[in-house]
Amino acid sequence: MNKITKISIVVFALSSMFVFSSCERDDEQNLDERNWQLVWSDEFDESKGSLPDSTNWNFELGNGDNGWGNAELQSYTNDTANIRMDGNGHLQIVAIKNGTSYTSARITTKGKFEQKLGRIEASIKLPYGPGIWPAFWMLGSNIDSVSWPACGEIDIMEYRGQQPDIVHGSLHGPGYSGGNPVTKSYGLTQGRFDTDFHLFAVEWDEEKIDFFVDDYLFQRVYSDDVSGDWVYNQPFYLLLNVAVGGNFVGFPTSDTPFPQTMTVDYVRVYNEIR
Amino acid sequence: MKTKRNITLNWLILAIFTAAFSISCERELDELKPVSYPIMPEVFIDDFSSGLNYAAFGGSVPTAFDVDKEVAYDNSEASMRFDVPDANDPAGAYAGGVFFTSVGRDLSVFDALTFYIKASQPATIDVLGFGNDLGESKFQTSINGVTVNTSWKKVIIPLPDPKKLTAERGMLFYSEGPENGLGYTFWIDEVKFEKLGTIAYPRFTIQNGNNDNQSSFVGVSMQISGLSSIFNMPNGIDQSVNISTAYFDFATSDETIATVDENGKVVIVGGPGTAKITASINGEEALGSLTIQSKGAFISAPTPISLPADVISIFSDAYPNIAVNYYNGYWAPYQTTQSADFEVNGDHILYYTNFNFVGIEFSSPTQDASSMTHLHLDVYVPSNLTSDAQFKLELVDFGTGGTGSYVTSIPAASSQQWVSFDIPLSSFSGLTNRAKLAQLIFSTTSTGFTGFYADNIYLYR
């Protein structure tokens, strides 16, 4: 009798531990420890109403060819109505509706800061509404010589304003681009990406790229997972933009609230110290 | 072994009982909580959930609702079917009713009522909501103009403040009339309360979002109005939601000047002084406010001196009043005038706000004023007039007398005090006969003259 009791206590203790731990640590991941050293960042600490630091960022202006290749509707400007510091340590990119047309902003670090491998992250509060398409992404620096998609594209974060609880991480390269990228989605349970800041990141080494939301790994792509060439062995530059309408997102409706603001707390880039 | 085991089991039971008793013994009075109601998300999945009842609205087709075992969302067992009647259906003019429980449910852990809906044809459903319990319906919440078509779609109705919904009995209500005179059928299924977490940016207003000012007196009460709410739905689209006053937490900046109760009723209790009434829901400040400028004690209009036998009284506390159909006809479409009538210490006052024109009718029966000589009227303009205000009065005879008009003015210097008018009936030009007087109409062309109090309106000789 004694013996039986003892065993059942042990079993009970084990099962309660199991229940307890599975409740508490549902989404814990065991990832390799890696050491990161900050090599570049923009904290967007400039005064209210100023434009992004021109030593870090370029503007891309206008409507692009065929709506930047995606049938996007907006015209990009460098007007402080569309892009500015909020004076509280954030960059704001604002999509505005003017009658039947839209303005917004798109900035890149092309030629100013380019990065091969490492961890690239940004803390962002997203806009919302049907047809709103914000992105934090990278393009291969050799885009002018080999063109897209041979240069490669790393979409650290893309999002459709009509699905404010879901973000997407994708790779576009030769043989897997446009409507056929390597991609995966991450959804919040009982939450939205536009009501608070979230951390979007990739960790990129020679053999793979990991995609994170709030330090949760939701997609790992190895070099042999892609159907075409692995082109992520050269420097890439960073982009931040808010598009309105386009092939990925569909089009805004009369119900889409405007203006819509993407608020970026910081962009930081790290090298791995081995 | 078997016996031993039983003994141990008994000991265990005893131990549990002891534990239970010792807990209940230690419980103190102040630990007792209000009755808590069951948390039950399901309203109608494949059948009525526990304790759910149905009642049709008055004037609606009583048999409009039925459980349908043929059509259901996701091939489930059954759905709710609603047959909207054709226009002029003798059984009823519309389909409408309430699904309610006899015992309240605790909805405070949810943030939305959701269900799937489809119809036999594209249509726009007038009202869908919850919080109607056929009684007080304290937390009634609804959305209007829900478009439906022949495919199932999900409808989401936000819970404006879940914390307040701890004993809700109104699970679902609906009201829908014919589309272009023709009836049709719609189905609702998988009705349940959910915690979505994807409804954002609640925005609330009182006074239609305006910061209104109102001067008044001790003893006067008024109602906070212009309540609305907007939520951003899980698809990024803003949705207007009709919500009841009880969701709002009202506050006054100075309760020695004006108080406000949970129903938004404001009472001026002191002054002179200023109190600002604001509101919030679930900690979210509502846009808009009402600032009360209390002028202190109310000064009544002069007490009339005519003998009752010589008076036909339309509105006065000094005389018995004749039968009056209305003191504000809300004549569409051009009238803007609203009424905010009040009472101070038993003295009833008409208060016309947002004034352009307004009519008083006393046609049941009409009044024979042939023997009367004058119209008396006391007027008080609560705002500060910057120039003399034009004031036009018209008397209408429903017999052969026609309409007579008289134009006077209220001097700017007489604003914020009582002004008495004694107008000879012979001065109403165009009024040829007053045997069947039926209406008195006030109007103005002065834009600064936005409202007035009126008292002691009577005809006399």
PDB file of C-alpha atoms in Angstrom, chain A residues 28 36 60 62 70 75 107 138 140 142 147 179 190 206 217 264 270:
ATOM      1  CA  GLU A  28       9.646  28.286 -25.947  1.00  0.00           C
ATOM      2  CA  TRP A  36      25.685  39.693 -31.918  1.00  0.00           C
ATOM      3  CA  GLU A  60      12.661  56.577 -53.869  1.00  0.00           C
ATOM      4  CA  GLY A  62       7.157  58.742 -57.813  1.00  0.00           C
ATOM      5  CA  ASN A  70       3.291  45.483 -58.365  1.00  0.00           C
ATOM      6  CA  SER A  75       3.159  58.066 -55.478  1.00  0.00           C
ATOM      7  CA  ILE A 107      13.396  54.891 -48.189  1.00  0.00           C
ATOM      8  CA  MET A 138      16.122  44.020 -48.354  1.00  0.00           C
ATOM      9  CA  GLY A 140      20.632  42.554 -53.304  1.00  0.00           C
ATOM     10  CA  ASN A 142      23.873  44.126 -57.324  1.00  0.00           C
ATOM     11  CA  SER A 147      18.382  43.038 -62.030  1.00  0.00           C
ATOM     12  CA  GLY A 179       3.700  35.074 -56.877  1.00  0.00           C
ATOM     13  CA  GLN A 190      -5.788  37.533 -29.899  1.00  0.00           C
ATOM     14  CA  GLU A 206      26.032  31.324 -45.149  1.00  0.00           C
ATOM     15  CA  LEU A 217      11.471  31.822 -35.030  1.00  0.00           C
ATOM     16  CA  VAL A 264       9.332  52.640 -36.742  1.00  0.00           C
ATOM     17  CA  TYR A 270      24.387  43.145 -36.085  1.00  0.00           C
TER      18      TYR A 270
END
